[in-house]
Amino acid sequence: MLLREVQLRGSMTAAARELSYSHSAISQQLAQLEHETGVVLLERVGRGVQLTAAGEELVRNTHAIMAAVERAESDLATSHRHPRGILRVAAFATISRTVLPTALVELARTHPGIEIRLRLAAPESAAVLLTSRQVDAVLTDAYPGIAQFSSGGVHVTTLGTDPVRGYLPDSSLDGDIEKVRNVRWTMEPSSAASTQWAVRVCRERGFEPLIAHESTDLLFHVRMVERGLAGAFLPDLAVREFSSGLVPSEWLPTDQHRSIHLLVREGSDGHPATVALRVAVMNALREFGL
C-alpha cells in the first residue's frame, strides 16, 4: 500500500500526507521493504521519486492480490438476495447535477438496501481517490486523444458519450479565422483534459487560442459566451442544464464527444452494488438522450 501511494503521489511527502503518516515513518518503512526484498524500489527524480522496474513489478503484484480480494468480496455480496451496503461514489460536477439525481431516484426504488454516498471530484483526481480506496466507484469523463487515467488496478466501463461543441462570442465571427485569432476564450485549468483537448482542436483549425479566463465552473463559461465576452467549448449536458439558447459554431468541429466512464477497482466490477449503479446511470443517460 505504501509503495502504491508513492507511485500515485510522486513523492514520499505527498504519500505521507495522504496516509496521515510522518515523512520519516514512510521513509523507514520503505527502507525496510527494500531491505527485505533485497532490491532498490525507488529512485529520486528532481524533487520527487519514482518507482524502479522492481518497484513497478511489486506494485503490479499488489494489484493482482487486491483484485482477487475485490472479486472475493463481490462473490460474497452476490450471495445475498438483495444488494445492500454503502457505495462511495466520486463524480464530476456536470453529471452530478444532471444525470445522477435521476439515477439515484431509480436506485432508491429498485435497490433500497444500497446507500450511495456521493462526493464531487474533478476527473483529474478521481482515479486517485479510487485506487487509494477513498471511494468505491468513480464517474468521470474523457476527451478524444487525451490520456486521463492509468488502467493499472482499475476497471473502466464506458456508459455513454456527450457531444462537445465550440461556441463563439459573436456568430458573425464564424469561419473568419483572422477574427477568431483575436477571440478571448474561457476554459478550465490547463491541467484539465477538456482544456488540453480544446487547445488541440483550435490548433488543428489553424489558430492558438487566447485563454483569458480560467474556471472549473461551466455556468461561468456559458454566461461569458452569452454576453459576448468569450468563446468556449461546452458539453451538451451543460448547455441543456443551464437552459441556454447558445448556437454552436458550424466552423469548429461538431462531431466531437467526451466519453462518460464508470471506474471501479479491478475485481469489483461484478459487485451487485456496482452493477446496480452502472445500470441506473446508463438508464438515466438514455433519458437525457446520451
PDB file of C-alpha atoms in Angstrom, residues 17 34 46 96 121 153 180 182 207:
ATOM      1  CA  ARG A  17       0.164  13.381   3.924  1.00  0.00           C
ATOM      2  CA  GLU A  34      13.882  -2.593   0.265  1.00  0.00           C
ATOM      3  CA  GLY A  46      14.134  16.000  -9.456  1.00  0.00           C
ATOM      4  CA  SER A  96     -23.741  15.076 -10.547  1.00  0.00           C
ATOM      5  CA  ALA A 121     -14.318  15.268  -7.639  1.00  0.00           C
ATOM      6  CA  GLY A 153      -5.787  -1.838 -10.978  1.00  0.00           C
ATOM      7  CA  VAL A 180     -11.163  34.196 -34.439  1.00  0.00           C
ATOM      8  CA  ASN A 182      -8.353  37.567 -31.508  1.00  0.00           C
ATOM      9  CA  PHE A 207      -5.028  29.280 -34.541  1.00  0.00           C
TER      10      PHE A 207
END
